Amino acid sequence: MDEKEKREQLLQARAAWEEKTAKVLAKHPERKEFKFDSGLPVERIYTPLDLEGFSYLERLGFPGEYPFTRGIQPTMYRGRLWTMRQYAGFGTAEETNRRFRYLLEQGQTGLSVAFDLPTQIGYDSDHPLARGEVGKVGVAIDSLKDMEILLDQIPLDKVSTSMTINAPASVLLAMYMAVAEKQGVPLEKISGTIQNDILKEYVARGTYIFPPRESMRLIVDIFAFAGKHVPNWNTISISGYHIREAGSTAVQEVAFTLSNAIAYVEAALEAGLEIDSFAPRLSFFFNAHLNFFEEIAKFRAARRVWARIMKERFHATNPRSMMLRFHTQTAGCTLTAQQPDVNIMRVAFQALSAVLGGTQSLHTNSRDEALALPSEHSVLLALRTQQVIGYEIGVADTIDPLGGSYYVEALTDQIEKEVLDYIRKIDEMGGAVAAIEKGYMQQEIQESAYRYQKEVETGERTVIGVNKFTGGNEMPMDLLKVDPAVGERQAARLKEVRATRDAARVSAALQQLCRAAQSKENLMPHIVEAVKAYATLGEICGVLREIFGEYQQQVIL
Amino acid sequence: MSNKPVRVLVGKVGLDGHDRGAKVVAKALRDAGMEVIYTGLRQTPEQIVEAALQEDVQVIGLSILSGAHMQLLPPVVELLRQQGAADIMVLAGGIIPPEDIAYLKEVGIAEVFTPGTSTSDIINYIREHLEENE
């Protein structure tokens, strides 16, 4: 039988099945209308008819090979499991250092630093706007002194460290490098990531400092500097995570993230960098949300779209430039304050989707995070969840086990198509920066967020413990409380640092930075010098604020 | 209660950038017929109070997810009192542990809405309690 006859037969069989099913439906209607967040319907069943014209080699290929749909490494988790990397940080550097060492003892394989908001926005702990915020959502870092304590006894040549820092990413990278030097670790041996993704800050996360143009310059300066001095450092983690948390759909998450990525690549090319000199160090960060198969397909589609963009649009030739490497975090916004233990299950399924989607590293949220920062016990349970997935249930034994599923492949194609439509639209607006300045991404995300909330309130979307199966509202007893005296302790340390450092060296370094900021010179060497002189984060960002100005948020509602 | 629409200031106090909740609530209040002013991010207690007085609102809704609520919410109530505007209802929403809620209510926050709250609960709360105050 040839292909055409086979297809004919299949069509007939499907028609017959549909007829039979229609009779069943007339008596027993389905539970509801099934659809994706994007509004497109979920079909009753997927068959080879949904994959017509499907070419294995063109669409999937082999792991480690273009277009990387099935994964970026040839052996994936058979060689090494993903990096288990729990985002942590609170209070002072001492407290966070203790939590880091505890997590490493428990088998975590990489660090991920959460900074407090004053640090993320470039204010020292004693700044008036830091009131109440010091040490709250992360660790307070004011100067190299804090960073030395934070990383004390952690072997920086063995542990990779991800730092969620954006507007002042250059300063924190400089501090990390300075600590490595003090530990005697050569710079080419350190590895890790700075988030450094300012565009999504304007759109979804809110810790911007400078206007877009100046911020893009800082980012490109880091690309150029890091390529020479810290070759194993991921210079950016282009993040869809927060876009999704702000309420976007899966498609918008990937589309806006890749549009932002295109903007960074274009800025670097414009500054004269060569594509394959920086593109291999670009990394990504996605959300693992609730719709299990849609998420798996999303990760696969993202890899394929990015590979094609890099090859066809930017003419990269190094395969590493085409590989979309990503970190995943389970969706914080799906955690409920009601019946918090149920969050353990949500997190497990979300984490599983990330693994089936081929993530390079993973953070699993803790059950109590809709109530407070996670307790040590809850964090351990979250880490153990990843370990069960990696070591016990066999899902990491073969590569991309869902590849070839009619549903997953059809969904991967559908997401790819929708993502490309959005990217085209944003290109037509003049790219991501223009789209953000117009408020386009913000508007799209807000509308999705509002729709989601309405669906929860009408009961169209079920949230266990919130609009269905309520009751049994158990509260975990050991919520973490950040010591309110952290602010005073940080202020005291700052005072000491300012009193004991070489004041002349500090002011010379800051003057040099000020001068360089007004020229086209790469700012990184000046930031490194200022950091080593124990200039504070607030002082360094203060100089740049003066020259660059500050971004004024457009309030869109 | 008069037929004039209720005026509400929705504000983000402190440095955190999580504005999904604030915006969803602002939109829902607007859809419910209220006049809503949204401040945007990074407001100090002083800025919130100034805006509330200027805009002549009856309700202030403050969103905070950074954990700084114990330091940043009480000053709003205190500043309103100093300005003779203690009649403005102050509501809060965000990640706020139960034991802190008790304290915040004691110092004059009318109600605290935690994750999972339906926007209709917030709308109903405002309508019912403004009527009581009339």
XYZ file of C-alpha atoms in Angstrom:
691
model
C 0.000 0.000 0.000
C 1.472 3.389 -0.892
C 1.392 6.511 1.255
C -1.615 7.954 -0.513
C -3.695 4.846 0.042
C -2.634 4.675 3.683
C -3.723 8.251 4.132
C -7.035 7.584 2.454
C -7.607 4.656 4.782
C -6.761 6.686 7.822
C -9.087 9.488 6.747
C -11.912 7.033 6.343
C -11.239 5.403 9.689
C -11.207 8.795 11.353
C -14.446 9.820 9.697
C -16.083 6.619 10.891
C -14.789 7.140 14.424
C -16.000 10.733 14.417
C -19.449 9.624 13.384
C -19.584 7.103 16.208
C -18.248 9.641 18.654
C -20.886 12.168 17.614
C -23.548 9.747 18.793
C -21.826 9.323 22.136
C -21.486 13.094 22.445
C -25.188 13.571 21.791
C -25.913 11.517 24.902
C -22.880 12.366 26.990
C -21.446 15.776 26.253
C -17.849 16.392 27.250
C -16.982 18.053 30.557
C -16.091 21.400 29.013
C -14.541 23.164 26.065
C -10.858 22.322 25.966
C -8.444 25.073 24.974
C -4.952 26.391 25.416
C -4.186 29.729 27.100
C -3.802 31.219 23.651
C -7.444 30.402 22.994
C -6.806 27.700 20.400
C -8.718 24.463 20.948
C -7.198 21.256 22.259
C -8.367 18.552 19.851
C -10.052 15.393 21.046
C -7.278 13.257 19.621
C -4.129 13.752 17.586
C -3.167 11.393 14.774
C -0.655 11.247 11.921
C -3.112 13.479 10.046
C -2.052 16.339 12.327
C 1.554 15.922 11.227
C 1.145 15.957 7.459
C 4.307 16.832 5.605
C 6.248 16.126 8.765
C 9.922 15.622 8.044
C 11.812 14.044 10.906
C 15.207 15.392 9.957
C 14.005 18.883 9.214
C 11.802 19.310 12.278
C 13.522 17.226 14.907
C 16.907 15.937 13.910
C 19.076 14.352 16.545
C 19.951 15.665 19.993
C 22.972 17.909 19.892
C 22.241 18.681 16.250
C 20.403 21.432 14.439
C 17.604 22.444 14.982
C 18.039 20.974 18.475
C 14.331 20.250 18.942
C 15.140 17.073 20.857
C 17.820 18.604 23.044
C 21.117 20.444 22.863
C 23.484 17.686 23.926
C 24.054 14.350 22.190
C 23.545 12.341 25.402
C 21.401 14.750 27.442
C 20.637 13.421 30.947
C 22.292 10.090 30.280
C 25.607 11.929 30.485
C 24.773 14.288 33.326
C 21.494 15.272 34.946
C 20.365 18.887 34.775
C 21.862 21.240 37.338
C 19.689 21.311 40.437
C 19.808 24.947 41.342
C 17.595 26.372 44.068
C 17.233 30.160 44.085
C 18.091 31.278 47.597
C 18.989 34.348 49.557
C 17.724 36.353 52.486
C 19.006 38.496 55.291
C 22.719 39.050 55.531
C 25.534 37.462 53.570
C 26.308 35.248 56.590
C 22.801 33.750 56.695
C 22.672 33.157 52.958
C 26.144 31.609 52.972
C 24.872 29.135 55.578
C 21.824 28.267 53.412
C 24.094 27.806 50.359
C 26.407 25.443 52.187
C 23.429 23.507 53.526
C 21.993 23.112 49.998
C 25.331 21.971 48.594
C 25.625 19.401 51.392
C 22.174 18.131 50.434
C 23.265 17.384 46.885
C 22.385 20.618 45.102
C 24.787 21.082 42.224
C 24.808 24.829 41.562
C 24.085 28.060 43.383
C 21.506 30.678 42.553
C 21.663 33.970 44.396
C 18.576 36.008 45.230
C 19.440 39.630 45.998
C 17.276 41.981 47.993
C 15.480 44.793 46.193
C 17.800 47.648 47.198
C 20.707 45.647 45.719
C 18.718 44.957 42.542
C 17.881 48.637 42.148
C 21.342 49.912 42.989
C 20.770 51.412 46.446
C 22.945 50.799 49.485
C 21.220 49.362 52.536
C 21.271 52.724 54.295
C 19.514 54.594 51.468
C 16.113 56.051 52.496
C 14.333 54.081 49.751
C 15.741 50.837 51.170
C 13.495 51.252 54.209
C 11.994 47.919 55.192
C 13.410 46.120 52.164
C 16.919 45.174 53.308
C 17.470 41.425 53.243
C 13.795 40.702 52.510
C 13.494 39.028 49.112
C 17.157 38.154 48.943
C 20.526 38.860 50.405
C 21.763 42.423 50.877
C 25.031 43.138 49.061
C 26.505 46.596 49.437
C 30.180 46.078 48.756
C 32.829 43.491 47.963
C 32.986 42.856 51.717
C 29.482 41.312 51.649
C 30.313 39.263 48.589
C 33.415 37.831 50.290
C 31.222 36.644 53.167
C 28.500 35.338 50.846
C 30.923 33.087 48.972
C 33.093 32.115 51.926
C 34.292 28.473 51.755
C 32.467 27.878 48.481
C 34.882 26.559 45.830
C 34.242 28.865 42.891
C 36.195 26.647 40.515
C 33.750 23.786 41.161
C 30.388 25.401 41.801
C 28.631 27.419 39.134
C 26.641 30.381 40.353
C 23.641 32.050 38.840
C 22.906 35.592 39.979
C 19.491 37.124 39.508
C 20.728 40.612 38.933
C 19.874 42.899 36.052
C 20.399 46.661 36.106
C 23.565 46.395 38.274
C 24.681 43.046 36.779
C 28.046 44.515 35.817
C 28.786 45.401 39.442
C 27.877 41.984 40.841
C 29.864 40.194 38.139
C 32.858 42.391 39.010
C 32.437 41.490 42.686
C 32.240 37.778 41.893
C 35.403 38.005 39.823
C 37.172 39.857 42.626
C 36.256 37.144 45.147
C 37.446 34.423 42.759
C 40.788 36.204 42.444
C 41.046 36.418 46.234
C 40.302 32.688 46.463
C 43.102 32.094 43.954
C 40.733 30.729 41.306
C 41.704 31.733 37.746
C 38.966 33.700 35.974
C 38.727 31.254 33.094
C 37.748 28.594 35.662
C 34.720 30.359 37.104
C 31.320 29.677 35.637
C 27.872 30.993 36.190
C 25.247 33.357 34.911
C 24.139 36.913 35.436
C 20.539 37.520 34.471
C 21.400 40.898 32.916
C 18.123 40.961 30.959
C 16.887 44.502 31.309
C 14.173 44.428 28.649
C 11.973 42.080 30.639
C 12.447 44.326 33.666
C 10.633 47.120 31.847
C 7.952 44.668 30.765
C 7.380 42.409 33.719
C 9.747 42.454 36.672
C 10.326 46.075 37.556
C 13.938 46.270 38.788
C 15.188 48.681 36.127
C 17.399 51.661 36.867
C 18.575 53.311 33.646
C 16.738 54.080 30.394
C 16.750 51.390 27.660
C 19.512 52.773 25.439
C 22.019 53.179 28.282
C 21.063 49.803 29.714
C 21.668 48.134 26.356
C 25.099 49.715 26.226
C 26.002 48.279 29.629
C 24.844 44.847 28.474
C 26.925 44.957 25.317
C 29.927 46.146 27.375
C 29.512 43.031 29.506
C 29.273 40.772 26.418
C 32.518 42.187 25.060
C 34.386 42.157 28.366
C 33.252 38.713 29.493
C 34.130 37.131 26.156
C 37.754 38.047 26.858
C 38.028 37.594 30.617
C 35.440 35.083 31.843
C 34.873 32.791 28.859
C 32.716 30.332 30.809
C 30.336 32.914 32.108
C 26.806 33.164 30.709
C 26.578 36.871 30.103
C 22.808 37.035 30.037
C 19.838 34.890 30.895
C 17.075 36.096 28.637
C 14.022 35.480 30.694
C 10.504 34.499 29.886
C 9.955 33.396 33.455
C 8.825 36.779 34.743
C 6.826 37.538 31.633
C 4.820 34.390 32.346
C 4.564 35.216 36.035
C 3.176 38.608 35.065
C 0.372 36.758 33.343
C 1.372 35.996 29.762
C 0.429 32.854 27.882
C 2.984 30.167 26.986
C 3.205 31.510 23.448
C 3.705 35.110 24.583
C 6.376 33.941 27.019
C 8.488 32.441 24.247
C 7.691 35.114 21.663
C 8.548 38.095 23.856
C 11.660 36.402 25.232
C 13.003 35.609 21.781
C 12.112 39.112 20.557
C 14.116 40.519 23.453
C 16.944 38.143 22.571
C 16.911 39.417 19.001
C 17.234 42.963 20.331
C 20.315 42.048 22.377
C 21.916 40.306 19.432
C 21.254 43.289 17.194
C 22.678 45.701 19.768
C 25.845 43.629 20.043
C 26.221 43.381 16.268
C 25.700 47.111 15.975
C 28.492 47.658 18.494
C 30.772 45.678 16.203
C 30.857 42.318 17.953
C 30.996 39.225 15.788
C 27.999 36.906 16.191
C 29.860 33.737 17.153
C 32.017 35.640 19.637
C 29.143 36.258 22.055
C 26.139 34.166 20.996
C 27.366 30.890 22.569
C 27.197 32.597 25.981
C 23.589 33.717 25.657
C 21.340 31.651 27.899
C 17.619 31.567 28.585
C 15.226 31.171 31.465
C 11.680 29.834 31.205
C 8.696 29.105 33.388
C 7.222 25.630 33.915
C 3.510 26.257 34.265
C 0.517 23.967 34.712
C -0.494 22.724 31.274
C 1.877 19.784 31.192
C 2.069 18.986 27.479
C 1.834 22.586 26.362
C 4.875 23.354 28.501
C 6.890 20.453 27.100
C 6.027 21.515 23.568
C 6.888 25.111 24.445
C 10.451 24.209 25.436
C 10.917 22.150 22.286
C 9.477 24.860 20.059
C 11.651 27.531 21.691
C 14.782 25.538 20.879
C 13.798 25.107 17.246
C 12.766 28.720 16.699
C 15.960 30.075 18.251
C 18.209 27.747 16.262
C 16.586 28.923 13.034
C 16.777 32.587 13.974
C 20.463 32.310 14.767
C 21.290 30.404 11.624
C 19.009 32.007 9.065
C 18.630 35.547 10.352
C 21.985 36.175 12.020
C 24.101 33.734 9.993
C 25.791 32.211 13.010
C 28.089 29.358 12.034
C 29.107 27.955 15.423
C 26.443 25.400 16.452
C 26.803 26.606 20.047
C 25.433 29.967 18.923
C 22.281 28.192 17.784
C 21.681 26.187 20.957
C 19.031 27.509 23.251
C 20.315 26.566 26.690
C 17.867 27.310 29.460
C 17.155 27.297 33.137
C 13.627 26.581 34.324
C 11.739 27.537 37.425
C 8.347 26.163 38.330
C 5.571 28.752 38.191
C 5.434 30.760 41.411
C 2.112 32.281 40.406
C 0.419 28.875 40.481
C 1.245 28.327 44.144
C -1.695 28.781 46.474
C -1.783 30.068 50.025
C -4.722 27.710 50.581
C -3.790 24.094 51.349
C -0.101 24.814 50.751
C 0.947 21.159 50.776
C -0.913 20.723 47.481
C 1.783 22.963 45.996
C 4.229 20.070 46.353
C 2.239 18.182 43.704
C 1.982 21.189 41.393
C 5.715 21.741 41.603
C 6.481 18.073 40.905
C 4.443 18.020 37.695
C 5.832 21.336 36.532
C 9.367 20.157 37.217
C 8.675 16.975 35.280
C 7.535 19.018 32.285
C 10.797 20.968 32.388
C 12.805 17.747 32.398
C 10.760 16.238 29.586
C 11.310 19.540 27.779
C 15.091 19.214 28.108
C 16.044 21.925 30.602
C 19.701 22.489 31.538
C 18.980 23.525 35.104
C 15.990 23.667 37.357
C 14.610 25.417 40.399
C 11.654 23.808 42.120
C 9.513 26.140 44.199
C 8.700 25.427 47.809
C 5.190 24.746 49.062
C 5.089 27.764 51.383
C 6.055 30.499 48.919
C 2.570 31.972 48.601
C 2.914 32.744 52.300
C 6.513 33.769 52.879
C 10.089 33.036 51.845
C 10.567 29.264 52.006
C 11.683 27.565 55.186
C 14.701 25.268 55.123
C 12.449 22.236 55.447
C 10.309 23.270 52.477
C 13.349 23.987 50.313
C 14.721 20.548 51.069
C 11.445 18.935 50.016
C 11.541 20.926 46.768
C 15.095 19.801 46.064
C 14.157 16.193 46.865
C 11.364 16.455 44.280
C 13.955 17.082 41.569
C 16.071 14.251 42.861
C 13.128 11.834 42.631
C 12.615 12.882 39.011
C 16.297 12.512 38.225
C 17.145 9.344 40.087
C 14.020 7.261 40.648
C 11.427 7.371 37.901
C 13.432 6.698 34.771
C 12.355 9.760 32.782
C 15.969 10.838 32.306
C 17.040 7.500 30.859
C 16.310 8.260 27.226
C 16.374 11.512 25.293
C 13.194 13.469 24.581
C 10.890 10.532 25.378
C 7.819 12.363 24.083
C 9.346 13.107 20.687
C 7.107 11.624 18.017
C 3.939 11.866 20.076
C 1.278 13.087 17.654
C 0.042 15.515 20.281
C 3.411 16.865 21.388
C 4.689 17.284 17.833
C 1.500 18.969 16.629
C 1.605 21.247 19.632
C 5.286 22.035 19.115
C 4.491 23.048 15.515
C 1.500 25.119 16.595
C 3.452 27.003 19.262
C 6.284 27.614 16.820
C 3.865 29.130 14.336
C 2.188 31.371 16.895
C 5.560 32.499 18.264
C 6.763 33.397 14.782
C 3.585 35.431 14.198
C 4.274 37.478 17.325
C 7.956 37.946 16.482
C 6.971 39.194 13.034
C 4.530 41.641 14.562
C 7.182 42.951 16.959
C 9.725 43.226 14.128
C 7.211 45.349 12.239
C 6.916 47.659 15.241
C 10.669 48.211 15.062
C 11.789 45.452 17.412
C 11.473 44.671 21.097
C 12.697 48.019 22.439
C 10.153 49.905 20.351
C 7.402 47.444 21.262
C 8.177 47.934 24.944
C 8.301 51.712 24.581
C 4.878 51.557 22.959
C 3.658 49.430 25.850
C 2.695 46.648 23.465
C 4.150 43.722 25.403
C 2.884 45.140 28.698
C -0.628 45.472 27.293
C -0.654 41.966 25.871
C 0.540 40.488 29.154
C -1.962 42.451 31.220
C -4.839 41.320 29.073
C -3.806 37.699 29.443
C -3.432 38.127 33.209
C -6.875 39.644 33.530
C -8.437 36.906 31.408
C -6.742 34.247 33.558
C -8.063 35.799 36.761
C -11.584 36.019 35.326
C -11.429 32.356 34.359
C -10.493 31.484 37.924
C -13.331 33.588 39.287
C -15.958 32.132 36.965
C -14.699 28.650 37.737
C -13.806 28.043 34.115
C -10.271 27.417 35.346
C -9.963 25.152 38.362
C -7.585 26.002 41.179
C -7.713 23.285 43.817
C -8.202 24.747 47.262
C -9.238 28.134 45.841
C -12.350 27.594 43.714
C -12.776 23.840 44.047
C -12.169 21.283 46.790
C -11.746 24.018 49.357
C -11.493 23.332 53.056
C -8.796 21.648 55.060
C -6.751 24.797 55.158
C -3.639 23.618 56.907
C -0.872 26.120 57.559
C 2.748 24.999 57.698
C 4.056 25.954 61.087
C 7.610 26.979 60.373
C 7.367 30.053 58.103
C 10.669 31.804 57.639
C 10.951 35.219 59.201
C 13.672 37.620 58.201
C 15.206 39.317 61.205
C 14.083 42.964 61.078
C 17.480 44.024 62.439
C 19.167 43.066 59.147
C 18.908 46.662 57.951
C 20.791 47.972 60.965
C 23.471 45.309 60.711
C 24.006 46.115 57.035
C 24.143 49.829 57.772
C 26.773 49.208 60.446
C 28.900 47.128 58.086
C 28.631 49.792 55.406
C 29.849 52.386 57.849
C 32.819 50.212 58.715
C 33.657 49.587 55.056
C 33.518 53.280 54.261
C 35.745 54.090 57.253
C 38.450 51.524 56.552
C 38.873 51.620 52.763
C 41.348 53.721 50.804
C 39.196 56.781 50.186
C 41.504 58.249 47.550
C 41.446 55.034 45.522
C 37.651 54.939 45.710
C 37.165 58.475 44.525
C 39.711 58.061 41.720
C 37.930 54.906 40.558
C 34.528 56.581 40.634
C 35.878 59.574 38.719
C 37.276 57.284 36.044
C 33.939 55.527 35.813
C 32.144 58.846 35.495
C 34.457 59.908 32.685
C 34.140 56.587 30.865
C 30.356 56.671 31.134
C 30.389 59.871 29.133
C 32.538 58.304 26.431
C 32.102 55.124 24.430
C 34.681 53.212 26.415
C 33.799 49.796 27.848
C 32.699 50.418 31.428
C 33.545 47.009 32.853
C 37.243 47.599 33.655
C 36.282 50.744 35.556
C 33.563 48.953 37.478
C 36.021 46.180 38.353
C 38.480 48.730 39.720
C 35.792 50.539 41.735
C 34.571 47.264 43.223
C 38.079 46.210 44.212
C 38.546 49.573 45.929
C 35.422 48.733 47.979
C 33.284 51.388 46.373
C 29.723 50.433 47.245
C 27.064 49.265 44.839
C 25.071 52.404 45.608
C 28.046 54.643 44.846
C 28.786 52.933 41.534
C 25.157 52.965 40.427
C 24.908 56.528 41.710
C 27.613 57.672 39.308
C 25.859 55.924 36.429
C 22.482 57.341 37.475
C 23.940 60.808 37.227
C 25.256 60.285 33.709
C 22.570 57.971 32.295
C 19.488 59.250 34.093
C 16.731 56.981 35.347
C 13.985 55.159 33.515
C 10.519 56.520 34.142
C 7.944 53.772 34.018
C 4.981 54.344 31.775
C 1.915 53.434 33.730
C -0.297 51.397 31.477
C -3.635 50.113 32.652
C -24.675 56.243 49.405
C -24.605 58.738 46.578
C -24.441 57.711 42.939
C -21.032 59.229 42.471
C -18.578 56.461 41.587
C -16.186 55.310 44.292
C -12.666 56.629 43.773
C -9.818 54.246 44.532
C -6.053 54.704 44.460
C -4.239 51.457 43.703
C -0.569 51.706 44.592
C 2.626 49.694 44.710
C 4.482 50.631 47.856
C 8.164 49.790 48.264
C 10.601 48.555 45.662
C 9.072 45.339 44.411
C 8.060 45.093 40.791
C 5.312 42.498 41.039
C 2.382 44.434 39.666
C 0.255 41.667 38.184
C -2.046 41.631 41.194
C -2.271 45.412 41.473
C -3.166 45.760 37.810
C -5.694 42.924 37.832
C -7.394 44.425 40.881
C -7.309 47.916 39.343
C -8.946 46.631 36.167
C -11.566 44.676 38.089
C -12.483 47.705 40.217
C -12.758 49.790 37.078
C -14.971 47.185 35.428
C -17.107 47.324 38.563
C -17.724 51.011 37.908
C -15.194 52.556 40.251
C -12.769 55.306 39.280
C -9.285 53.934 39.650
C -5.976 55.730 39.788
C -2.963 53.425 39.536
C 0.328 54.871 40.795
C 2.793 52.512 39.135
C 5.814 51.042 40.913
C 8.135 52.179 43.707
C 5.978 54.514 45.714
C 6.932 55.681 49.199
C 4.235 55.966 51.894
C 4.553 59.753 51.545
C 3.910 59.628 47.789
C 0.907 57.364 48.275
C -0.694 59.695 50.788
C 0.013 62.766 48.696
C -1.556 61.153 45.635
C -4.558 59.956 47.628
C -5.264 63.449 48.935
C -4.740 65.065 45.557
C -7.020 62.586 43.838
C -9.587 62.819 46.612
C -10.083 59.059 46.886
C -12.173 57.172 49.426
C -10.098 54.011 49.244
C -6.393 53.208 48.970
C -5.432 49.704 47.876
C -1.769 48.881 48.476
C -0.032 45.930 46.907
C 3.176 44.601 48.371
C 4.960 41.304 47.884
C 8.442 42.105 49.107
C 7.945 41.373 52.781
C 8.427 45.024 53.732
C 4.753 45.411 54.665
C 5.416 45.833 58.395
C 7.683 48.805 57.697
C 5.813 50.404 54.786
C 2.087 49.964 55.449
C 1.682 51.450 58.959
C 3.248 54.794 57.906
C 0.533 55.229 55.260
C -2.189 55.018 57.899
C -0.209 57.253 60.241
C 0.399 59.918 57.583
C -3.305 59.926 56.654
C -4.160 60.491 60.286
C -1.715 63.384 60.499
C -3.311 64.928 57.419
C -6.781 64.580 58.926
C -7.719 61.976 56.334
C -8.167 58.975 58.586
C -11.533 58.334 56.932
C -9.828 57.026 53.785
C -10.102 53.260 53.824
C -6.727 51.529 53.443
C -6.658 47.986 52.067
C -3.628 45.814 51.487
C -2.909 42.816 49.311
C 0.085 40.581 48.771
C 2.151 37.890 50.395
C 1.526 38.736 54.033
C 1.743 36.050 56.738
C -1.272 35.657 59.077
C 0.498 36.886 62.200
C 1.408 40.151 60.475
C -2.171 40.631 59.309
C -3.367 40.882 62.900
C -0.867 43.635 63.610
C -1.646 45.554 60.427
C -5.343 45.553 61.249
C -4.571 46.774 64.727
C -2.737 49.815 63.384
C -5.581 50.691 61.045
C -5.361 48.746 57.780
C -9.022 47.903 57.160
C -8.485 44.559 55.484
C -5.659 42.438 54.060
C -6.292 40.292 51.000
C -3.904 37.391 50.432
C -3.224 35.281 47.319
C -6.297 33.465 46.061
C -8.670 36.331 46.859
C -11.354 36.829 44.250
C -11.622 40.372 42.891
C -15.346 40.249 43.571
C -14.579 39.801 47.278
C -12.557 43.005 47.177
C -15.287 44.857 45.288
C -17.927 43.660 47.736
C -15.802 44.576 50.699
C -15.356 48.129 49.438
C -19.055 48.586 48.650
C -20.270 47.204 51.969
C -17.840 49.059 54.149
C -18.125 52.404 52.415
C -21.876 52.233 52.965
C -21.312 51.583 56.649
C -19.152 54.671 56.839
C -21.690 56.937 55.122
